[in-house]
PDB file of C-alpha atoms (C1' of nucleotides) in Angstrom:
ATOM      1  CA  MET M 286       6.216  15.461 -11.116  1.00  0.00           C
ATOM      2  CA  LYS M 287       4.601  13.076  -8.681  1.00  0.00           C
ATOM      3  CA  ILE M 288       1.003  12.300  -9.671  1.00  0.00           C
ATOM      4  CA  ALA M 289      -1.169  10.126  -7.428  1.00  0.00           C
ATOM      5  CA  THR M 290      -4.602   8.538  -7.517  1.00  0.00           C
ATOM      6  CA  PHE M 291      -6.471   7.796  -4.295  1.00  0.00           C
ATOM      7  CA  ASN M 292     -10.024   6.584  -3.643  1.00  0.00           C
ATOM      8  CA  ILE M 293     -10.607   8.291  -0.299  1.00  0.00           C
ATOM      9  CA  ASN M 294     -14.068   6.808   0.456  1.00  0.00           C
ATOM     10  CA  GLY M 295     -15.633  10.046   1.673  1.00  0.00           C
ATOM     11  CA  ILE M 296     -13.908  13.412   2.141  1.00  0.00           C
ATOM     12  CA  LYS M 297     -15.764  14.164   5.357  1.00  0.00           C
ATOM     13  CA  ALA M 298     -14.465  11.035   7.048  1.00  0.00           C
ATOM     14  CA  ARG M 299     -10.990  11.307   5.506  1.00  0.00           C
ATOM     15  CA  VAL M 300      -9.983  14.919   6.239  1.00  0.00           C
ATOM     16  CA  GLY M 301      -7.378  13.902   8.804  1.00  0.00           C
ATOM     17  CA  ALA M 302      -5.958  10.855   7.046  1.00  0.00           C
ATOM     18  CA  LEU M 303      -5.853  12.633   3.692  1.00  0.00           C
ATOM     19  CA  ALA M 304      -4.047  15.683   5.104  1.00  0.00           C
ATOM     20  CA  ASP M 305      -1.506  13.429   6.820  1.00  0.00           C
ATOM     21  CA  TRP M 306      -0.843  11.566   3.583  1.00  0.00           C
ATOM     22  CA  LEU M 307      -0.470  14.771   1.539  1.00  0.00           C
ATOM     23  CA  ASP M 308       1.971  16.173   4.093  1.00  0.00           C
ATOM     24  CA  SER M 309       4.154  13.072   4.047  1.00  0.00           C
ATOM     25  CA  ALA M 310       3.854  11.918   0.415  1.00  0.00           C
ATOM     26  CA  GLN M 311       3.937  15.442  -1.062  1.00  0.00           C
ATOM     27  CA  PRO M 312       2.351  14.626  -4.429  1.00  0.00           C
ATOM     28  CA  ASP M 313       2.307  17.435  -6.990  1.00  0.00           C
ATOM     29  CA  VAL M 314      -1.055  16.177  -8.212  1.00  0.00           C
ATOM     30  CA  ALA M 315      -3.645  13.994  -6.475  1.00  0.00           C
ATOM     31  CA  MET M 316      -6.660  12.618  -8.301  1.00  0.00           C
ATOM     32  CA  LEU M 317      -9.322  11.681  -5.764  1.00  0.00           C
ATOM     33  CA  GLN M 318     -12.323   9.394  -6.099  1.00  0.00           C
ATOM     34  CA  GLU M 319     -15.416   8.822  -3.993  1.00  0.00           C
ATOM     35  CA  ILE M 320     -15.368  12.255  -2.408  1.00  0.00           C
ATOM     36  CA  LYS M 321     -19.061  11.622  -1.556  1.00  0.00           C
ATOM     37  CA  SER M 322     -19.679  15.345  -1.418  1.00  0.00           C
ATOM     38  CA  VAL M 323     -21.310  18.085  -3.400  1.00  0.00           C
ATOM     39  CA  ASP M 324     -18.874  20.717  -4.710  1.00  0.00           C
ATOM     40  CA  GLU M 325     -20.060  23.355  -2.209  1.00  0.00           C
ATOM     41  CA  ASN M 326     -19.230  21.147   0.777  1.00  0.00           C
ATOM     42  CA  PHE M 327     -15.786  20.055  -0.394  1.00  0.00           C
ATOM     43  CA  PRO M 328     -13.204  21.468   2.068  1.00  0.00           C
ATOM     44  CA  ARG M 329     -11.126  23.363  -0.509  1.00  0.00           C
ATOM     45  CA  GLU M 330      -9.329  25.386   2.167  1.00  0.00           C
ATOM     46  CA  LEU M 331      -7.729  22.250   3.585  1.00  0.00           C
ATOM     47  CA  PHE M 332      -5.900  21.834   0.282  1.00  0.00           C
ATOM     48  CA  GLU M 333      -5.495  25.450  -0.766  1.00  0.00           C
ATOM     49  CA  GLU M 334      -3.624  26.179   2.458  1.00  0.00           C
ATOM     50  CA  ARG M 335      -1.209  23.416   1.410  1.00  0.00           C
ATOM     51  CA  GLY M 336      -0.635  25.062  -1.953  1.00  0.00           C
ATOM     52  CA  TYR M 337      -3.007  22.994  -4.086  1.00  0.00           C
ATOM     53  CA  ASN M 338      -5.389  24.200  -6.723  1.00  0.00           C
ATOM     54  CA  VAL M 339      -8.680  22.314  -6.491  1.00  0.00           C
ATOM     55  CA  ALA M 340     -11.177  21.141  -9.098  1.00  0.00           C
ATOM     56  CA  THR M 341     -14.152  19.026  -8.060  1.00  0.00           C
ATOM     57  CA  HIS M 342     -16.956  17.136  -9.740  1.00  0.00           C
ATOM     58  CA  GLY M 343     -19.181  16.017  -6.907  1.00  0.00           C
ATOM     59  CA  GLN M 344     -22.691  14.816  -6.239  1.00  0.00           C
ATOM     60  CA  LYS M 345     -24.795  14.156  -3.169  1.00  0.00           C
ATOM     61  CA  GLY M 346     -24.058  11.099  -1.062  1.00  0.00           C
ATOM     62  CA  PHE M 347     -21.797   9.000  -3.211  1.00  0.00           C
ATOM     63  CA  ASN M 348     -19.400   8.968  -6.183  1.00  0.00           C
ATOM     64  CA  GLY M 349     -17.602  12.259  -6.909  1.00  0.00           C
ATOM     65  CA  VAL M 350     -14.086  12.940  -8.171  1.00  0.00           C
ATOM     66  CA  ALA M 351     -11.567  15.750  -7.709  1.00  0.00           C
ATOM     67  CA  ILE M 352      -8.106  16.861  -8.750  1.00  0.00           C
ATOM     68  CA  LEU M 353      -5.628  18.650  -6.497  1.00  0.00           C
ATOM     69  CA  SER M 354      -2.598  20.210  -8.151  1.00  0.00           C
ATOM     70  CA  LYS M 355       0.279  22.454  -7.090  1.00  0.00           C
ATOM     71  CA  LEU M 356       0.402  23.697 -10.688  1.00  0.00           C
ATOM     72  CA  PRO M 357      -2.608  25.486 -12.162  1.00  0.00           C
ATOM     73  CA  LEU M 358      -5.419  23.286 -13.492  1.00  0.00           C
ATOM     74  CA  GLU M 359      -6.258  24.293 -17.035  1.00  0.00           C
ATOM     75  CA  ASP M 360      -9.132  23.361 -19.340  1.00  0.00           C
ATOM     76  CA  VAL M 361     -11.046  21.454 -16.662  1.00  0.00           C
ATOM     77  CA  THR M 362     -13.903  19.327 -17.986  1.00  0.00           C
ATOM     78  CA  ARG M 363     -16.362  17.237 -16.005  1.00  0.00           C
ATOM     79  CA  GLY M 364     -18.248  14.078 -16.936  1.00  0.00           C
ATOM     80  CA  LEU M 365     -17.308  11.242 -19.276  1.00  0.00           C
ATOM     81  CA  PRO M 366     -18.469  12.051 -22.821  1.00  0.00           C
ATOM     82  CA  GLY M 367     -20.927   9.834 -24.636  1.00  0.00           C
ATOM     83  CA  ASP M 368     -24.135   9.927 -22.587  1.00  0.00           C
ATOM     84  CA  ASP M 369     -25.826  13.219 -21.750  1.00  0.00           C
ATOM     85  CA  GLU M 370     -28.310  11.360 -19.531  1.00  0.00           C
ATOM     86  CA  ASP M 371     -25.587  10.039 -17.210  1.00  0.00           C
ATOM     87  CA  GLU M 372     -25.644  12.127 -14.025  1.00  0.00           C
ATOM     88  CA  GLN M 373     -23.137  10.104 -12.002  1.00  0.00           C
ATOM     89  CA  ALA M 374     -20.006  12.113 -11.133  1.00  0.00           C
ATOM     90  CA  ARG M 375     -17.205   9.746 -12.119  1.00  0.00           C
ATOM     91  CA  TRP M 376     -14.877  11.612 -14.483  1.00  0.00           C
ATOM     92  CA  ILE M 377     -12.832  14.814 -14.450  1.00  0.00           C
ATOM     93  CA  GLU M 378     -10.075  16.051 -16.743  1.00  0.00           C
ATOM     94  CA  ALA M 379      -7.541  18.845 -16.536  1.00  0.00           C
ATOM     95  CA  THR M 380      -4.251  19.875 -18.093  1.00  0.00           C
ATOM     96  CA  VAL M 381      -1.176  20.767 -16.053  1.00  0.00           C
ATOM     97  CA  VAL M 382       1.929  22.234 -17.603  1.00  0.00           C
ATOM     98  CA  GLY M 383       5.397  21.389 -16.327  1.00  0.00           C
ATOM     99  CA  LYS M 384       8.317  21.165 -18.713  1.00  0.00           C
ATOM    100  CA  THR M 385       5.654  19.871 -21.057  1.00  0.00           C
ATOM    101  CA  ALA M 386       1.886  19.607 -20.723  1.00  0.00           C
ATOM    102  CA  ILE M 387      -0.020  16.507 -19.664  1.00  0.00           C
ATOM    103  CA  ARG M 388      -3.741  15.799 -19.859  1.00  0.00           C
ATOM    104  CA  LEU M 389      -4.929  14.190 -16.612  1.00  0.00           C
ATOM    105  CA  CYS M 390      -8.117  12.140 -16.440  1.00  0.00           C
ATOM    106  CA  GLY M 391      -9.378  11.059 -13.027  1.00  0.00           C
ATOM    107  CA  LEU M 392     -11.995   8.324 -13.007  1.00  0.00           C
ATOM    108  CA  TYR M 393     -14.221   6.286 -10.723  1.00  0.00           C
ATOM    109  CA  LEU M 394     -15.435   3.374 -12.804  1.00  0.00           C
ATOM    110  CA  PRO M 395     -18.772   1.838 -11.744  1.00  0.00           C
ATOM    111  CA  ASN M 396     -18.644  -1.137  -9.400  1.00  0.00           C
ATOM    112  CA  GLY M 397     -21.236  -3.070 -11.411  1.00  0.00           C
ATOM    113  CA  ASN M 398     -22.537  -5.452  -8.759  1.00  0.00           C
ATOM    114  CA  PRO M 399     -24.741  -7.354  -8.705  1.00  0.00           C
ATOM    115  CA  ALA M 400     -23.856  -9.023 -11.980  1.00  0.00           C
ATOM    116  CA  PRO M 401     -25.609  -9.717 -14.186  1.00  0.00           C
ATOM    117  CA  GLY M 402     -28.118  -6.887 -13.949  1.00  0.00           C
ATOM    118  CA  PRO M 403     -28.659  -3.223 -14.774  1.00  0.00           C
ATOM    119  CA  LYS M 404     -25.704  -2.053 -12.686  1.00  0.00           C
ATOM    120  CA  PHE M 405     -23.413  -4.421 -14.550  1.00  0.00           C
ATOM    121  CA  ASP M 406     -24.847  -3.232 -17.866  1.00  0.00           C
ATOM    122  CA  TYR M 407     -24.110   0.348 -16.794  1.00  0.00           C
ATOM    123  CA  LYS M 408     -20.531  -0.633 -15.950  1.00  0.00           C
ATOM    124  CA  LEU M 409     -19.909  -2.184 -19.357  1.00  0.00           C
ATOM    125  CA  ALA M 410     -21.565   0.736 -21.156  1.00  0.00           C
ATOM    126  CA  TRP M 411     -19.395   3.142 -19.157  1.00  0.00           C
ATOM    127  CA  MET M 412     -16.303   1.183 -20.185  1.00  0.00           C
ATOM    128  CA  GLU M 413     -17.308   1.524 -23.836  1.00  0.00           C
ATOM    129  CA  ARG M 414     -17.482   5.286 -23.375  1.00  0.00           C
ATOM    130  CA  LEU M 415     -14.113   5.157 -21.615  1.00  0.00           C
ATOM    131  CA  GLN M 416     -12.668   3.323 -24.587  1.00  0.00           C
ATOM    132  CA  ALA M 417     -13.933   6.029 -26.955  1.00  0.00           C
ATOM    133  CA  ARG M 418     -12.282   8.739 -24.864  1.00  0.00           C
ATOM    134  CA  ALA M 419      -9.108   6.635 -24.688  1.00  0.00           C
ATOM    135  CA  VAL M 420      -8.968   6.379 -28.482  1.00  0.00           C
ATOM    136  CA  ASP M 421      -9.102  10.167 -28.737  1.00  0.00           C
ATOM    137  CA  LEU M 422      -6.382  10.618 -26.115  1.00  0.00           C
ATOM    138  CA  LEU M 423      -4.059   8.293 -28.019  1.00  0.00           C
ATOM    139  CA  ALA M 424      -4.815  10.007 -31.322  1.00  0.00           C
ATOM    140  CA  ALA M 425      -3.557  13.284 -29.870  1.00  0.00           C
ATOM    141  CA  GLU M 426      -0.081  11.707 -29.513  1.00  0.00           C
ATOM    142  CA  GLU M 427       0.636  13.737 -26.381  1.00  0.00           C
ATOM    143  CA  PRO M 428       1.370  12.914 -22.744  1.00  0.00           C
ATOM    144  CA  ALA M 429      -1.861  11.879 -21.050  1.00  0.00           C
ATOM    145  CA  MET M 430      -2.941   9.588 -18.264  1.00  0.00           C
ATOM    146  CA  MET M 431      -6.173   8.001 -17.092  1.00  0.00           C
ATOM    147  CA  ALA M 432      -5.912   7.169 -13.407  1.00  0.00           C
ATOM    148  CA  GLY M 433      -8.338   6.128 -10.743  1.00  0.00           C
ATOM    149  CA  ASP M 434     -10.459   3.400  -9.242  1.00  0.00           C
ATOM    150  CA  TYR M 435     -11.228   1.154 -12.221  1.00  0.00           C
ATOM    151  CA  ASN M 436     -13.083  -1.466 -10.174  1.00  0.00           C
ATOM    152  CA  VAL M 437     -11.345  -4.057 -12.352  1.00  0.00           C
ATOM    153  CA  ILE M 438      -9.132  -6.914 -11.149  1.00  0.00           C
ATOM    154  CA  PRO M 439      -7.107  -7.415 -14.334  1.00  0.00           C
ATOM    155  CA  GLN M 440      -5.592 -10.861 -13.672  1.00  0.00           C
ATOM    156  CA  PRO M 441      -5.919 -13.694 -11.124  1.00  0.00           C
ATOM    157  CA  GLN M 442      -2.567 -12.662  -9.637  1.00  0.00           C
ATOM    158  CA  ASP M 443      -4.154  -9.302  -8.743  1.00  0.00           C
ATOM    159  CA  ALA M 444      -6.313 -10.893  -6.032  1.00  0.00           C
ATOM    160  CA  ALA M 445      -5.125 -12.743  -2.945  1.00  0.00           C
ATOM    161  CA  SER M 446      -8.087 -15.118  -3.332  1.00  0.00           C
ATOM    162  CA  PRO M 447      -9.154 -14.962  -6.981  1.00  0.00           C
ATOM    163  CA  GLU M 448     -11.576 -17.836  -6.434  1.00  0.00           C
ATOM    164  CA  ASP M 449     -13.674 -15.511  -4.248  1.00  0.00           C
ATOM    165  CA  TRP M 450     -14.219 -13.129  -7.174  1.00  0.00           C
ATOM    166  CA  THR M 451     -15.233 -15.342 -10.074  1.00  0.00           C
ATOM    167  CA  GLU M 452     -18.857 -14.135 -10.152  1.00  0.00           C
ATOM    168  CA  ASP M 453     -18.059 -10.578  -9.109  1.00  0.00           C
ATOM    169  CA  ALA M 454     -18.458  -7.601 -11.439  1.00  0.00           C
ATOM    170  CA  LEU M 455     -14.830  -6.634 -10.724  1.00  0.00           C
ATOM    171  CA  PHE M 456     -13.472  -9.881 -12.144  1.00  0.00           C
ATOM    172  CA  ARG M 457     -15.990 -11.238 -14.620  1.00  0.00           C
ATOM    173  CA  PRO M 458     -14.654 -12.072 -18.088  1.00  0.00           C
ATOM    174  CA  ASP M 459     -16.580  -9.218 -19.750  1.00  0.00           C
ATOM    175  CA  THR M 460     -15.090  -6.715 -17.311  1.00  0.00           C
ATOM    176  CA  ARG M 461     -11.528  -7.938 -17.700  1.00  0.00           C
ATOM    177  CA  ALA M 462     -11.856  -8.094 -21.486  1.00  0.00           C
ATOM    178  CA  ALA M 463     -13.145  -4.532 -21.663  1.00  0.00           C
ATOM    179  CA  PHE M 464     -10.221  -3.332 -19.551  1.00  0.00           C
ATOM    180  CA  GLN M 465      -7.717  -5.301 -21.640  1.00  0.00           C
ATOM    181  CA  ARG M 466      -9.160  -3.850 -24.843  1.00  0.00           C
ATOM    182  CA  ILE M 467      -8.515  -0.340 -23.557  1.00  0.00           C
ATOM    183  CA  VAL M 468      -4.956  -1.104 -22.449  1.00  0.00           C
ATOM    184  CA  ASN M 469      -4.300  -2.837 -25.761  1.00  0.00           C
ATOM    185  CA  LEU M 470      -5.144   0.305 -27.685  1.00  0.00           C
ATOM    186  CA  GLY M 471      -1.604   1.351 -26.809  1.00  0.00           C
ATOM    187  CA  PHE M 472      -1.476   2.380 -23.139  1.00  0.00           C
ATOM    188  CA  THR M 473       1.114   1.412 -20.593  1.00  0.00           C
ATOM    189  CA  GLU M 474      -0.582  -0.022 -17.519  1.00  0.00           C
ATOM    190  CA  ALA M 475       1.939   1.546 -15.188  1.00  0.00           C
ATOM    191  CA  VAL M 476       1.602  -0.536 -12.020  1.00  0.00           C
ATOM    192  CA  SER M 477       1.910  -3.985 -13.621  1.00  0.00           C
ATOM    193  CA  THR M 478       4.735  -2.684 -15.830  1.00  0.00           C
ATOM    194  CA  ARG M 479       6.804  -1.397 -12.912  1.00  0.00           C
ATOM    195  CA  LEU M 480       5.669  -3.983 -10.343  1.00  0.00           C
ATOM    196  CA  PRO M 481       5.178  -7.255 -12.220  1.00  0.00           C
ATOM    197  CA  GLY M 482       3.991 -10.380 -10.473  1.00  0.00           C
ATOM    198  CA  PRO M 483       1.417 -11.026  -7.769  1.00  0.00           C
ATOM    199  CA  GLY M 484       0.677  -9.261  -4.511  1.00  0.00           C
ATOM    200  CA  HIS M 485       0.586  -5.551  -5.414  1.00  0.00           C
ATOM    201  CA  TYR M 486      -2.813  -4.736  -3.951  1.00  0.00           C
ATOM    202  CA  THR M 487      -4.504  -1.336  -3.694  1.00  0.00           C
ATOM    203  CA  PHE M 488      -7.718  -2.278  -1.839  1.00  0.00           C
ATOM    204  CA  TRP M 489      -8.472  -4.276   1.270  1.00  0.00           C
ATOM    205  CA  ASP M 490     -12.083  -4.642   2.427  1.00  0.00           C
ATOM    206  CA  TYR M 491     -12.980  -3.322   5.869  1.00  0.00           C
ATOM    207  CA  GLN M 492     -14.661  -6.640   6.590  1.00  0.00           C
ATOM    208  CA  ALA M 493     -13.389  -9.961   7.864  1.00  0.00           C
ATOM    209  CA  GLY M 494      -9.895  -8.721   8.708  1.00  0.00           C
ATOM    210  CA  ALA M 495      -8.920  -8.344   5.049  1.00  0.00           C
ATOM    211  CA  TRP M 496      -5.985  -5.997   5.793  1.00  0.00           C
ATOM    212  CA  ARG M 497      -4.677  -8.094   8.666  1.00  0.00           C
ATOM    213  CA  ARG M 498      -4.796 -11.188   6.457  1.00  0.00           C
ATOM    214  CA  ASN M 499      -3.523  -9.294   3.389  1.00  0.00           C
ATOM    215  CA  ASN M 500      -6.626 -10.365   1.496  1.00  0.00           C
ATOM    216  CA  GLY M 501      -6.349  -7.568  -1.052  1.00  0.00           C
ATOM    217  CA  ILE M 502      -7.079  -6.814  -4.682  1.00  0.00           C
ATOM    218  CA  ARG M 503      -5.472  -4.520  -7.268  1.00  0.00           C
ATOM    219  CA  ILE M 504      -8.183  -2.298  -8.752  1.00  0.00           C
ATOM    220  CA  ASP M 505      -6.649   1.210  -8.829  1.00  0.00           C
ATOM    221  CA  HIS M 506      -4.781   1.698 -12.078  1.00  0.00           C
ATOM    222  CA  ILE M 507      -2.738   4.245 -14.009  1.00  0.00           C
ATOM    223  CA  LEU M 508      -2.845   4.110 -17.807  1.00  0.00           C
ATOM    224  CA  LEU M 509      -0.260   6.172 -19.691  1.00  0.00           C
ATOM    225  CA  THR M 510      -0.147   7.156 -23.343  1.00  0.00           C
ATOM    226  CA  PRO M 511       3.184   6.286 -24.994  1.00  0.00           C
ATOM    227  CA  GLN M 512       4.278   9.918 -24.728  1.00  0.00           C
ATOM    228  CA  ALA M 513       3.630   9.834 -20.959  1.00  0.00           C
ATOM    229  CA  ALA M 514       5.099   6.359 -20.469  1.00  0.00           C
ATOM    230  CA  ASP M 515       8.391   7.591 -21.931  1.00  0.00           C
ATOM    231  CA  LEU M 516       8.572  10.079 -19.036  1.00  0.00           C
ATOM    232  CA  MET M 517       8.031   7.539 -16.229  1.00  0.00           C
ATOM    233  CA  ARG M 518      10.773   7.590 -13.608  1.00  0.00           C
ATOM    234  CA  ASP M 519       9.217   5.815 -10.656  1.00  0.00           C
ATOM    235  CA  LEU M 520       5.993   4.356  -9.267  1.00  0.00           C
ATOM    236  CA  GLY M 521       4.727   3.275  -5.892  1.00  0.00           C
ATOM    237  CA  ILE M 522       1.778   2.056  -3.825  1.00  0.00           C
ATOM    238  CA  ASP M 523       1.521   3.739  -0.406  1.00  0.00           C
ATOM    239  CA  LYS M 524       0.082   0.623   1.199  1.00  0.00           C
ATOM    240  CA  GLU M 525       1.274   1.379   4.742  1.00  0.00           C
ATOM    241  CA  ILE M 526      -1.425   4.010   5.263  1.00  0.00           C
ATOM    242  CA  ARG M 527      -4.068   1.262   5.098  1.00  0.00           C
ATOM    243  CA  GLY M 528      -2.946   0.388   8.628  1.00  0.00           C
ATOM    244  CA  TYR M 529      -3.239   3.925  10.016  1.00  0.00           C
ATOM    245  CA  ASP M 530      -6.198   5.455  11.895  1.00  0.00           C
ATOM    246  CA  LYS M 531      -9.496   5.908  10.043  1.00  0.00           C
ATOM    247  CA  PRO M 532      -8.158   4.643   6.717  1.00  0.00           C
ATOM    248  CA  SER M 533      -9.875   4.475   3.371  1.00  0.00           C
ATOM    249  CA  ASP M 534     -10.293   0.936   2.095  1.00  0.00           C
ATOM    250  CA  HIS M 535      -8.112   1.949  -0.881  1.00  0.00           C
ATOM    251  CA  VAL M 536      -4.505   3.221  -0.786  1.00  0.00           C
ATOM    252  CA  PRO M 537      -2.762   5.783  -3.033  1.00  0.00           C
ATOM    253  CA  VAL M 538      -0.928   4.759  -6.178  1.00  0.00           C
ATOM    254  CA  TRP M 539       1.526   7.274  -7.637  1.00  0.00           C
ATOM    255  CA  VAL M 540       3.805   7.724 -10.602  1.00  0.00           C
ATOM    256  CA  ASP M 541       6.748  10.095 -10.983  1.00  0.00           C
ATOM    257  CA  LEU M 542       6.933  11.537 -14.495  1.00  0.00           C
ATOM    258  CA  ASP M 543       9.785  13.665 -15.870  1.00  0.00           C
ATOM    259  CA  LEU M 544       7.540  16.651 -16.506  1.00  0.00           C
TER     260      LEU M 544
ATOM    261  C1'  DA V 270     -25.832 -18.694   2.099  1.00  0.00           C
ATOM    262  C1'  DT V 271     -25.066 -14.624   4.665  1.00  0.00           C
ATOM    263  C1'  DG V 272     -22.763 -11.228   7.117  1.00  0.00           C
ATOM    264  C1'  DC V 273     -18.648  -9.446   8.235  1.00  0.00           C
ATOM    265  C1'  DC V 274     -17.470  -3.017   7.898  1.00  0.00           C
ATOM    266  C1'  DA V 275     -17.855   1.751   6.588  1.00  0.00           C
ATOM    267  C1'  DC V 276     -19.840   6.078   4.823  1.00  0.00           C
ATOM    268  C1'  DA V 277     -23.556   9.669   3.781  1.00  0.00           C
ATOM    269  C1'  DG V 278     -27.939  11.319   4.462  1.00  0.00           C
ATOM    270  C1'  DC V 279     -32.644  14.181   7.446  1.00  0.00           C
ATOM    271  C1'  DG V 280     -30.660   9.445   9.617  1.00  0.00           C
ATOM    272  C1'  DT V 281     -31.793   5.750  15.321  1.00  0.00           C
ATOM    273  C1'  DC V 282     -32.634   3.005   9.137  1.00  0.00           C
ATOM    274  C1'  DT V 283     -31.608   2.720   3.935  1.00  0.00           C
ATOM    275  C1'  DG V 284     -28.715   2.806  -0.078  1.00  0.00           C
ATOM    276  C1'  DT V 285     -24.273   1.989  -1.691  1.00  0.00           C
ATOM    277  C1'  DG V 286     -20.005   0.045  -1.941  1.00  0.00           C
ATOM    278  C1'  DA V 287     -16.430  -4.205  -3.279  1.00  0.00           C
TER     279       DA V 287
END
DNA sequence: ATGCCACAGCGTCTGTGA
């Protein structure tokens, strides 16, 4: 089962590029971030006509996450637990059942800039809530994954120019430590496990010729519980689509699990 | 030190992103 995560940076602007990618990559599941759409305006038909079931958790203007799946989406829940006041649409969960079941969590972690400041505080608080959910997922001792745009550069080797990011919310010590704490609970960070070493970027800014100069960063991650990691057959980053027409600034990351 | 570029929204500018 091929399961992908992709920050599409706006469904309205990405209808063509997203359809092209689905048709060529043929993921069984795609977790999408930054749909920038309310649920009513999400073009479900585009995906349903390709055989996907669709679950969305959108909001007006920005944020918003969704899951597309060729298998039925069961027990869908929306919103990251731990703060009833939080209205930002950044988290969606569903279960799909292949040979065995897997719990899928799609996430769009807050950017956090400028740091320090209230947005950075929100990011760190959100990561604490993420850690609490992660603890529960591990305790279940079942296949599960948390995939999405983490807005975290884990290590200096995950940026082409790490010196440009030292003060940035994506790379500050507090951010990296919070991410490492979650991984260290017992997850497999799939990309760095399968593709060790520098240069495996998932985001290139639209500005200043970042793609042309390969000035990228690795911020889209897949975390697997041990029971899911045991099923991993393959993993990839579809970086070539960053050079196609009307691209997102992120590219898809996918994992093939024996499910 | 700033803007570079892109997207959505009631929109010819502002907020947001990374």
